[in-house]
Structures are given as structure tokens and as C-alpha cells.
Amino acid sequence: CLRSSRRNAWGNQSYADLISQAIENSPEKRLTLAQIYEWMVKTVPYFRDKGDSNSSAGWKNSIRHNLSLHNKFLRVHNESTGKSSWWMLNPEGGKTGKAPRRRAVSMDNSSKLLKSRMRAKQTKKQAGAAGGGALQGDGNTGSAGADSPNSSQQFPKWGVNSSSPSSRGSLDDNDMWTSFRPRTSSNASTLSGRLSPIAPGQEDDDNLPDDSLLGRYTASSLTPTLTETLMEELDLIDGLTLMTGQQGGASPSTAPFSSFKPTAFSNSLFNPMSSPGSHASGHYSTHVPSSLEALLTSDSPPPSDVMMTQVDPLMPSPGGVGLMGLGSPVVGVRSKPNQLLLGKGLEPNKVAPMDPSQLSALKAQHAAVPAVGSHHGGPVASANPSVSLQGMSQFGAPSCFPTAQDRLPTDLDIDMFTENLDCDVDYIINSDLMDGDGIDFNFDPILPGSQSYTGPATTQGSTHSWVPS
DNA sequence: TCCCCTAAACATA
DNA sequence: TATGTTTAGGGGA
């Protein structure tokens, strides 16, 4: 529309559009602030001669402002680099700067809520003291921003493209997605040393990035489902060290994470390992969106889901841990449990494999139950939250609780899990979990209601069941 | 009224 | 100092 007349000195694109474009154009779909500046200077004629500190203060300030302001931008902690965070596009589509960034709800309310929250957080921070905002991002930076992963690729939805003259209108749809801002999550990275979706060191590696992204997105997609409440809760639960540990096993880098905050989400999201479809396809770009939406529309997995995603189906022990971790947060378990889990999770191999017969039985049942969430076959399926559930079930089922078997979800490759997880669970439950407050969650693999599990199969079932809400 | 730009105060690392 | 987050004010549609 306005194309003919420029809204801004550099054209009709808003800062948000330019930033989106910069990120999209980056190989990894993520850039640091400095890289964004650089892109601007190199790419946008107007800024070409404004790279110097003197003349750049204003527009750089605007860039930062836009990054923080818009949900469409996710901040991912970039520890590895030791520098500033990675900024990515929110797959979920945050909108471009619209006011209503987050919730579709009435703007007024939503905005107010947001602000109120923000303030609340701040207050806490301040109150807490100088130390810093505990609530927000990891303690680190606060804002959680990043939480989510983002890969730009998906945006097709939101049209992040700068091309659109004004991004304004469109995108609103995504409200759901954006509902929670990654912000908090930004620290997700905290998980491992490397938060960035892409391993810092590896940035070059194409592999991780993409997959990770996918995983993230996926996760993110899931997260949206979380109610704000959950989100908030999560935020509150700073201390949790979720566990991401899971991955740790998988990827060395990720393994330990000392602090993780609300970011838990982000972490999971970003975590390469988590990618659901993991690699199944070179690009998730297409997949993700659809799948995510589908997921969302159909059910939204609770935060737990996200957590779930972290678990790598392939990774036996980690998965178990991951599950535990998930449960804890939701439940309210504090960090402690998680940690414990982590430690214990490490020894997967010990577990005795399930009997073939049992497995077959499980599968049969599984088959009977419609798989909700899982689209893909084996591993991938496991990747889903559902997996986690399964994992849970597995835990219980196998050696510990024979009956549990019946309830196990089908999708998963139970085989994998069962083999690895059996004992651990038991062990964990008995020893560790008991410690946790939240342990209450229904962890019981054996829920009486046979169906309880069915759903599970998909993530949600499980999540819901134990997610406290 | 909404969206965006700009400026600036603050906070944090 | 760089990076982030918020808030506030102004202009255009």
C-alpha cells in the first residue's frame, strides 16, 4: 500500500520487519544484536552510513526496543558465545509489533495483564534486590525472552518477511502462539552451557541448528498451549533445574545446566535433541507449522509437554530423567528432585529389559489406542511429549508394576524406553521422588483407568494428568 | 485508536 | 559499554 510513499527513511518496513528479515536471512535463523546491527548497516542503504557509534545510537536503540517489545522475536540465551543472546523469530508467530502482542484477548486486558506481570516481576526483582531479576529470564537477564525457539523458517505463517510493507495487519492469528512470550525462556539456554539452539561452537554446523530449531519450535508450539497460568507458574519456579538433563546425555554440551529458569521451556525448545521429528526431515519448516498448529488446535500440551520434548526418545536414561523433571515442575517439585533425577538418570543401562511378551502386550494395547499426538513412527513419536508419558508408564510398568503395562501408551517405542528406564523409575520414585513435594503427580504408571494412559500416548494425556494446573 | 518511531530511564553482565 | 526491558511521547493513518 504505502509502498509508494515511504513510511520511514529506509522504506516502508518497520524495524520489526527489518529485524525479521535479518534473522530470516541468517543461515541459522538467529542473530545476536550486534549481528542485527551489522545486517542493517550492510543491507539497508539508509543505515549504511550510520554504523558509527555517533549516528547509530538512535536506530540501535530502536532495534533493541523492537526486539524486546515484539513477541515475534525470541531471545535465546547464548552462553556459549559469552556474548549477547541470540535473537530468533518466534515460530509461533509473534506478531509484529502489534500491540496485542500476546494475547488475543481484549487488548486492554491482555496488555494490562502483561504489564502487571511485568511489574510484578520487576517488583520482585527489585525487592529481591539488586541481585537481579530472579523471575525474569534466568536470573541472568531477565526477560525471558527467548524462550522459545524460533526458527524463522516457519514463519511463513506470519509473514515475517520483511517484504510485506507493513507487517501490521496479518499475523494476528498467531496470538495463540505468541501467547506466551519466550521472553522468559530466553535463558533456556541455560540448560546447557549452550543455550543457543545451535551450539555456539557449532554454529556453523547446520545440523544442530535446524534440528534444534525444529525441536524448539515444536516445543514452542506445544508451549503455547500452556495456559498463562502455567507459564506464570513456571516462571515462578525459577529454581527448578529441570532437567534437561536429558539431553545431557545425548549431547555432551547440553548436559549439565546449572540454572534454568523459566527458561525451562526455552531450553527444551531449543534443545536440539528435543526436536521431535528430529531430523526426520531436513527441514521442519514446513512440518513444524502444520504439526504445531495441529497440535495446538487439537490439544495443547501443557508445559509439561515442552518438557517432554526435551527428552530424547533415543536417550534412555535422559528421557527418564526428563520426565521426572517435567513432572516435578508441574507438580511443584523443586529443583531438588530434578537434580536428583539427573544424577540417577544417568544409569540407564542397568535396567532390565522388559519381557518381550510384555512389550508385545503393550504394543497391542497401544495399537488399540489411537495415537493422538504421534504422527511419526518410532523415534519421532517418542520425541513427543507423549513419550514422556510413556516413559512414565514404562517406568512403572515393566518390572515394577506389571499391571501398568496395560496402560502404556502405544505410540512410543516402548521398547526403547522400557528397556532403559525400568528400574530407574522405580528407583527414582522410591528414593528420589519421595523427597519431592510434588511427587504426587500421578505418576502412577498404573492408573486405574486404563484409558488414562491412552491419551497419553500423546503428550497431553500425560501431561494433563499430572499437570496440576 | 492503533501502529510505529524515537528517546530515555533503568537494569544487568 | 553493550545489551535488554520498559515507559513515555509524538506522528501518521
PDB file of C-alpha atoms in Angstrom, chain A residues 17-202:
ATOM      1  CA  ASP A  17      10.256  -6.145   9.633  1.00  0.00           C
ATOM      2  CA  LEU A  18      13.871  -5.416   9.120  1.00  0.00           C
ATOM      3  CA  ILE A  19      14.880  -7.409  12.096  1.00  0.00           C
ATOM      4  CA  SER A  20      12.787 -10.283  10.971  1.00  0.00           C
ATOM      5  CA  GLN A  21      14.358 -10.139   7.622  1.00  0.00           C
ATOM      6  CA  ALA A  22      17.793 -10.076   9.071  1.00  0.00           C
ATOM      7  CA  ILE A  23      17.105 -13.104  11.138  1.00  0.00           C
ATOM      8  CA  GLU A  24      15.477 -14.946   8.365  1.00  0.00           C
ATOM      9  CA  ASN A  25      18.311 -14.319   6.114  1.00  0.00           C
ATOM     10  CA  SER A  26      20.800 -15.583   8.531  1.00  0.00           C
ATOM     11  CA  PRO A  27      21.870 -19.120   7.994  1.00  0.00           C
ATOM     12  CA  GLU A  28      20.931 -20.182  11.402  1.00  0.00           C
ATOM     13  CA  LYS A  29      17.951 -18.056  11.694  1.00  0.00           C
ATOM     14  CA  ARG A  30      19.312 -16.385  14.653  1.00  0.00           C
ATOM     15  CA  LEU A  31      21.451 -13.393  15.193  1.00  0.00           C
ATOM     16  CA  THR A  32      22.949 -11.536  18.016  1.00  0.00           C
ATOM     17  CA  LEU A  33      22.140  -7.947  18.487  1.00  0.00           C
ATOM     18  CA  ALA A  34      25.432  -6.934  17.061  1.00  0.00           C
ATOM     19  CA  GLN A  35      24.805  -9.067  14.045  1.00  0.00           C
ATOM     20  CA  ILE A  36      21.486  -7.472  13.556  1.00  0.00           C
ATOM     21  CA  TYR A  37      23.107  -4.106  13.638  1.00  0.00           C
ATOM     22  CA  GLU A  38      25.616  -5.307  11.186  1.00  0.00           C
ATOM     23  CA  TRP A  39      22.978  -6.642   8.909  1.00  0.00           C
ATOM     24  CA  MET A  40      21.188  -3.372   8.989  1.00  0.00           C
ATOM     25  CA  VAL A  41      24.237  -1.465   8.082  1.00  0.00           C
ATOM     26  CA  LYS A  42      25.157  -3.778   5.333  1.00  0.00           C
ATOM     27  CA  THR A  43      21.772  -4.373   3.933  1.00  0.00           C
ATOM     28  CA  VAL A  44      19.747  -1.302   4.389  1.00  0.00           C
ATOM     29  CA  PRO A  45      21.072   1.610   2.481  1.00  0.00           C
ATOM     30  CA  TYR A  46      19.747   4.080   4.893  1.00  0.00           C
ATOM     31  CA  PHE A  47      21.795   2.652   7.710  1.00  0.00           C
ATOM     32  CA  ARG A  48      24.822   2.111   5.643  1.00  0.00           C
ATOM     33  CA  ASP A  49      26.470   5.210   6.748  1.00  0.00           C
ATOM     34  CA  LYS A  50      25.078   5.065  10.195  1.00  0.00           C
ATOM     35  CA  GLY A  51      27.093   2.359  11.675  1.00  0.00           C
ATOM     36  CA  ASP A  52      29.292   4.531  13.709  1.00  0.00           C
ATOM     37  CA  SER A  53      28.549   4.964  17.318  1.00  0.00           C
ATOM     38  CA  ASN A  54      27.600   8.531  16.918  1.00  0.00           C
ATOM     39  CA  SER A  55      24.902   8.083  14.430  1.00  0.00           C
ATOM     40  CA  SER A  56      23.780   4.664  15.410  1.00  0.00           C
ATOM     41  CA  ALA A  57      22.583   5.226  18.894  1.00  0.00           C
ATOM     42  CA  GLY A  58      19.098   6.082  17.893  1.00  0.00           C
ATOM     43  CA  TRP A  59      18.324   3.346  15.499  1.00  0.00           C
ATOM     44  CA  LYS A  60      20.146   0.794  17.543  1.00  0.00           C
ATOM     45  CA  ASN A  61      18.074   1.757  20.445  1.00  0.00           C
ATOM     46  CA  SER A  62      15.049   1.228  18.315  1.00  0.00           C
ATOM     47  CA  ILE A  63      16.278  -2.144  17.269  1.00  0.00           C
ATOM     48  CA  ARG A  64      16.689  -3.198  20.812  1.00  0.00           C
ATOM     49  CA  HIS A  65      13.401  -1.764  21.675  1.00  0.00           C
ATOM     50  CA  ASN A  66      11.715  -3.724  18.956  1.00  0.00           C
ATOM     51  CA  LEU A  67      13.400  -6.918  19.879  1.00  0.00           C
ATOM     52  CA  SER A  68      12.221  -6.637  23.386  1.00  0.00           C
ATOM     53  CA  LEU A  69       8.865  -5.371  22.558  1.00  0.00           C
ATOM     54  CA  HIS A  70       7.682  -7.786  19.974  1.00  0.00           C
ATOM     55  CA  ASN A  71       6.733 -11.265  20.718  1.00  0.00           C
ATOM     56  CA  LYS A  72       7.780 -12.300  17.387  1.00  0.00           C
ATOM     57  CA  PHE A  73      11.335 -12.085  18.487  1.00  0.00           C
ATOM     58  CA  LEU A  74      12.675 -14.581  20.828  1.00  0.00           C
ATOM     59  CA  ARG A  75      15.739 -14.153  22.804  1.00  0.00           C
ATOM     60  CA  VAL A  76      17.796 -17.216  23.336  1.00  0.00           C
ATOM     61  CA  HIS A  77      20.483 -17.191  25.798  1.00  0.00           C
ATOM     62  CA  ASN A  78      23.782 -17.620  24.235  1.00  0.00           C
ATOM     63  CA  GLU A  79      26.128 -18.651  26.880  1.00  0.00           C
ATOM     64  CA  SER A  80      28.497 -20.334  24.729  1.00  0.00           C
ATOM     65  CA  THR A  81      29.318 -17.322  22.921  1.00  0.00           C
ATOM     66  CA  GLY A  82      29.577 -15.447  26.022  1.00  0.00           C
ATOM     67  CA  LYS A  83      28.001 -12.655  24.360  1.00  0.00           C
ATOM     68  CA  SER A  84      24.669 -11.376  23.840  1.00  0.00           C
ATOM     69  CA  SER A  85      21.714 -13.546  23.289  1.00  0.00           C
ATOM     70  CA  TRP A  86      20.583 -14.913  20.053  1.00  0.00           C
ATOM     71  CA  TRP A  87      17.543 -13.373  18.652  1.00  0.00           C
ATOM     72  CA  MET A  88      15.281 -15.529  16.698  1.00  0.00           C
ATOM     73  CA  LEU A  89      11.911 -15.366  15.191  1.00  0.00           C
ATOM     74  CA  ASN A  90       9.178 -16.815  17.176  1.00  0.00           C
ATOM     75  CA  PRO A  91       7.856 -19.668  15.254  1.00  0.00           C
ATOM     76  CA  GLU A  92       4.672 -19.223  16.869  1.00  0.00           C
ATOM     77  CA  GLY A  93       4.498 -16.037  15.277  1.00  0.00           C
ATOM     78  CA  GLY A  94       4.545 -13.340  17.492  1.00  0.00           C
ATOM     79  CA  LYS A  95       3.193 -10.636  15.705  1.00  0.00           C
ATOM     80  CA  THR A  96       4.964  -7.856  14.544  1.00  0.00           C
ATOM     81  CA  GLY A  97       4.621  -5.349  16.835  1.00  0.00           C
ATOM     82  CA  LYS A  98       1.195  -5.152  17.336  1.00  0.00           C
ATOM     83  CA  ALA A  99       0.012  -4.012  20.453  1.00  0.00           C
ATOM     84  CA  PRO A 100      -1.725  -7.030  21.254  1.00  0.00           C
ATOM     85  CA  ARG A 101       1.295  -8.918  21.050  1.00  0.00           C
ATOM     86  CA  ARG A 102       0.458 -11.570  23.297  1.00  0.00           C
ATOM     87  CA  ARG A 103      -2.968 -12.387  23.824  1.00  0.00           C
ATOM     88  CA  ALA A 104      -5.760 -12.038  21.610  1.00  0.00           C
ATOM     89  CA  VAL A 105      -7.900 -11.337  24.435  1.00  0.00           C
ATOM     90  CA  SER A 106      -9.073  -7.940  24.612  1.00  0.00           C
ATOM     91  CA  MET A 107      -6.193  -5.770  24.154  1.00  0.00           C
ATOM     92  CA  ASP A 108      -6.860  -3.896  27.170  1.00  0.00           C
ATOM     93  CA  ASN A 109      -6.915  -6.783  29.369  1.00  0.00           C
ATOM     94  CA  SER A 110      -4.094  -8.513  27.810  1.00  0.00           C
ATOM     95  CA  SER A 111      -1.875  -5.597  27.793  1.00  0.00           C
ATOM     96  CA  LYS A 112      -2.721  -4.838  31.289  1.00  0.00           C
ATOM     97  CA  LEU A 113      -2.084  -8.296  32.351  1.00  0.00           C
ATOM     98  CA  LEU A 114       1.210  -8.303  30.733  1.00  0.00           C
ATOM     99  CA  LYS A 115       2.221  -5.144  32.229  1.00  0.00           C
ATOM    100  CA  SER A 116       1.028  -6.132  35.557  1.00  0.00           C
ATOM    101  CA  ARG A 117       3.025  -9.224  35.333  1.00  0.00           C
ATOM    102  CA  MET A 118       5.992  -7.436  34.230  1.00  0.00           C
ATOM    103  CA  ARG A 119       5.729  -5.124  37.029  1.00  0.00           C
ATOM    104  CA  ALA A 120       5.192  -7.830  39.426  1.00  0.00           C
ATOM    105  CA  LYS A 121       8.305  -9.394  38.279  1.00  0.00           C
ATOM    106  CA  GLN A 122      10.194  -6.273  38.475  1.00  0.00           C
ATOM    107  CA  THR A 123       8.981  -5.602  41.821  1.00  0.00           C
ATOM    108  CA  LYS A 124      10.117  -8.893  42.870  1.00  0.00           C
ATOM    109  CA  LYS A 125      13.394  -8.321  41.385  1.00  0.00           C
ATOM    110  CA  GLN A 126      13.890  -5.090  42.920  1.00  0.00           C
ATOM    111  CA  ALA A 127      12.590  -6.248  46.103  1.00  0.00           C
ATOM    112  CA  GLY A 128      14.711  -9.193  45.840  1.00  0.00           C
ATOM    113  CA  ALA A 129      17.346  -6.846  45.484  1.00  0.00           C
ATOM    114  CA  ALA A 130      19.709  -5.863  43.322  1.00  0.00           C
ATOM    115  CA  GLY A 131      20.575  -9.136  42.504  1.00  0.00           C
ATOM    116  CA  GLY A 132      18.642  -9.290  39.726  1.00  0.00           C
ATOM    117  CA  GLY A 133      15.705 -10.475  38.488  1.00  0.00           C
ATOM    118  CA  ALA A 134      15.123 -13.709  39.540  1.00  0.00           C
ATOM    119  CA  LEU A 135      11.971 -14.102  37.801  1.00  0.00           C
ATOM    120  CA  GLN A 136      12.804 -12.995  34.542  1.00  0.00           C
ATOM    121  CA  GLY A 137      14.966 -14.865  32.477  1.00  0.00           C
ATOM    122  CA  ASP A 138      17.312 -16.702  34.244  1.00  0.00           C
ATOM    123  CA  GLY A 139      18.452 -14.701  36.659  1.00  0.00           C
ATOM    124  CA  ASN A 140      20.534 -13.546  34.151  1.00  0.00           C
ATOM    125  CA  THR A 141      18.893 -11.394  32.066  1.00  0.00           C
ATOM    126  CA  GLY A 142      15.721 -11.324  32.831  1.00  0.00           C
ATOM    127  CA  SER A 143      13.472 -11.159  30.348  1.00  0.00           C
ATOM    128  CA  ALA A 144      12.873 -14.259  29.405  1.00  0.00           C
ATOM    129  CA  GLY A 145      12.663 -13.723  26.377  1.00  0.00           C
ATOM    130  CA  ALA A 146      13.922 -16.115  24.455  1.00  0.00           C
ATOM    131  CA  ASP A 147      12.252 -18.692  25.387  1.00  0.00           C
ATOM    132  CA  SER A 148      11.286 -20.052  22.525  1.00  0.00           C
ATOM    133  CA  PRO A 149      12.822 -21.151  19.786  1.00  0.00           C
ATOM    134  CA  ASN A 150      12.344 -19.951  16.990  1.00  0.00           C
ATOM    135  CA  SER A 151      13.255 -20.627  13.856  1.00  0.00           C
ATOM    136  CA  SER A 152      12.337 -18.403  11.398  1.00  0.00           C
ATOM    137  CA  GLN A 153      11.670 -20.736   8.815  1.00  0.00           C
ATOM    138  CA  GLN A 154       8.298 -21.341   9.763  1.00  0.00           C
ATOM    139  CA  PHE A 155       7.083 -18.051   9.629  1.00  0.00           C
ATOM    140  CA  PRO A 156       5.579 -18.482   6.517  1.00  0.00           C
ATOM    141  CA  LYS A 157       2.739 -18.082   8.678  1.00  0.00           C
ATOM    142  CA  TRP A 158       3.348 -14.888   9.985  1.00  0.00           C
ATOM    143  CA  GLY A 159       4.815 -13.429   7.083  1.00  0.00           C
ATOM    144  CA  VAL A 160       7.640 -12.281   8.829  1.00  0.00           C
ATOM    145  CA  ASN A 161       9.090 -11.367   5.682  1.00  0.00           C
ATOM    146  CA  SER A 162      10.135  -8.032   5.525  1.00  0.00           C
ATOM    147  CA  SER A 163       8.683  -7.866   2.224  1.00  0.00           C
ATOM    148  CA  SER A 164       5.362  -7.136   3.491  1.00  0.00           C
ATOM    149  CA  PRO A 165       5.169  -3.493   3.601  1.00  0.00           C
ATOM    150  CA  SER A 166       3.744  -3.313   6.843  1.00  0.00           C
ATOM    151  CA  SER A 167       3.627  -6.331   8.762  1.00  0.00           C
ATOM    152  CA  ARG A 168       0.965  -4.880  10.739  1.00  0.00           C
ATOM    153  CA  GLY A 169      -2.098  -6.471   9.956  1.00  0.00           C
ATOM    154  CA  SER A 170      -1.503 -10.012   9.391  1.00  0.00           C
ATOM    155  CA  LEU A 171      -0.179 -12.303  11.886  1.00  0.00           C
ATOM    156  CA  ASP A 172      -2.671 -11.665  14.439  1.00  0.00           C
ATOM    157  CA  ASP A 173      -3.786 -15.122  14.096  1.00  0.00           C
ATOM    158  CA  ASN A 174      -0.927 -16.335  15.875  1.00  0.00           C
ATOM    159  CA  ASP A 175      -1.932 -14.942  19.047  1.00  0.00           C
ATOM    160  CA  MET A 176      -2.177 -18.248  20.472  1.00  0.00           C
ATOM    161  CA  TRP A 177       1.279 -18.955  19.727  1.00  0.00           C
ATOM    162  CA  THR A 178       2.529 -15.844  20.960  1.00  0.00           C
ATOM    163  CA  SER A 179       0.547 -16.068  23.953  1.00  0.00           C
ATOM    164  CA  PHE A 180       3.463 -16.688  25.946  1.00  0.00           C
ATOM    165  CA  ARG A 181       6.431 -14.964  25.232  1.00  0.00           C
ATOM    166  CA  PRO A 182       9.512 -16.574  25.005  1.00  0.00           C
ATOM    167  CA  ARG A 183      10.949 -13.987  26.903  1.00  0.00           C
ATOM    168  CA  THR A 184      11.260 -15.774  29.895  1.00  0.00           C
ATOM    169  CA  SER A 185      12.537 -18.564  28.271  1.00  0.00           C
ATOM    170  CA  SER A 186      15.317 -16.809  26.865  1.00  0.00           C
ATOM    171  CA  ASN A 187      17.559 -18.360  29.186  1.00  0.00           C
ATOM    172  CA  ALA A 188      16.599 -21.566  28.167  1.00  0.00           C
ATOM    173  CA  SER A 189      19.928 -21.862  27.062  1.00  0.00           C
ATOM    174  CA  THR A 190      20.837 -22.026  30.496  1.00  0.00           C
ATOM    175  CA  LEU A 191      20.352 -25.509  30.239  1.00  0.00           C
ATOM    176  CA  SER A 192      23.408 -26.427  28.938  1.00  0.00           C
ATOM    177  CA  GLY A 193      26.136 -24.408  28.536  1.00  0.00           C
ATOM    178  CA  ARG A 194      24.906 -23.630  25.344  1.00  0.00           C
ATOM    179  CA  LEU A 195      21.705 -22.333  25.031  1.00  0.00           C
ATOM    180  CA  SER A 196      21.738 -21.239  21.720  1.00  0.00           C
ATOM    181  CA  PRO A 197      19.896 -23.521  19.626  1.00  0.00           C
ATOM    182  CA  ILE A 198      22.858 -24.009  17.802  1.00  0.00           C
ATOM    183  CA  ALA A 199      25.760 -24.956  19.629  1.00  0.00           C
ATOM    184  CA  PRO A 200      27.812 -21.961  19.939  1.00  0.00           C
ATOM    185  CA  GLY A 201      30.795 -23.612  18.906  1.00  0.00           C
ATOM    186  CA  GLN A 202      28.980 -25.305  16.312  1.00  0.00           C
TER     187      GLN A 202
END
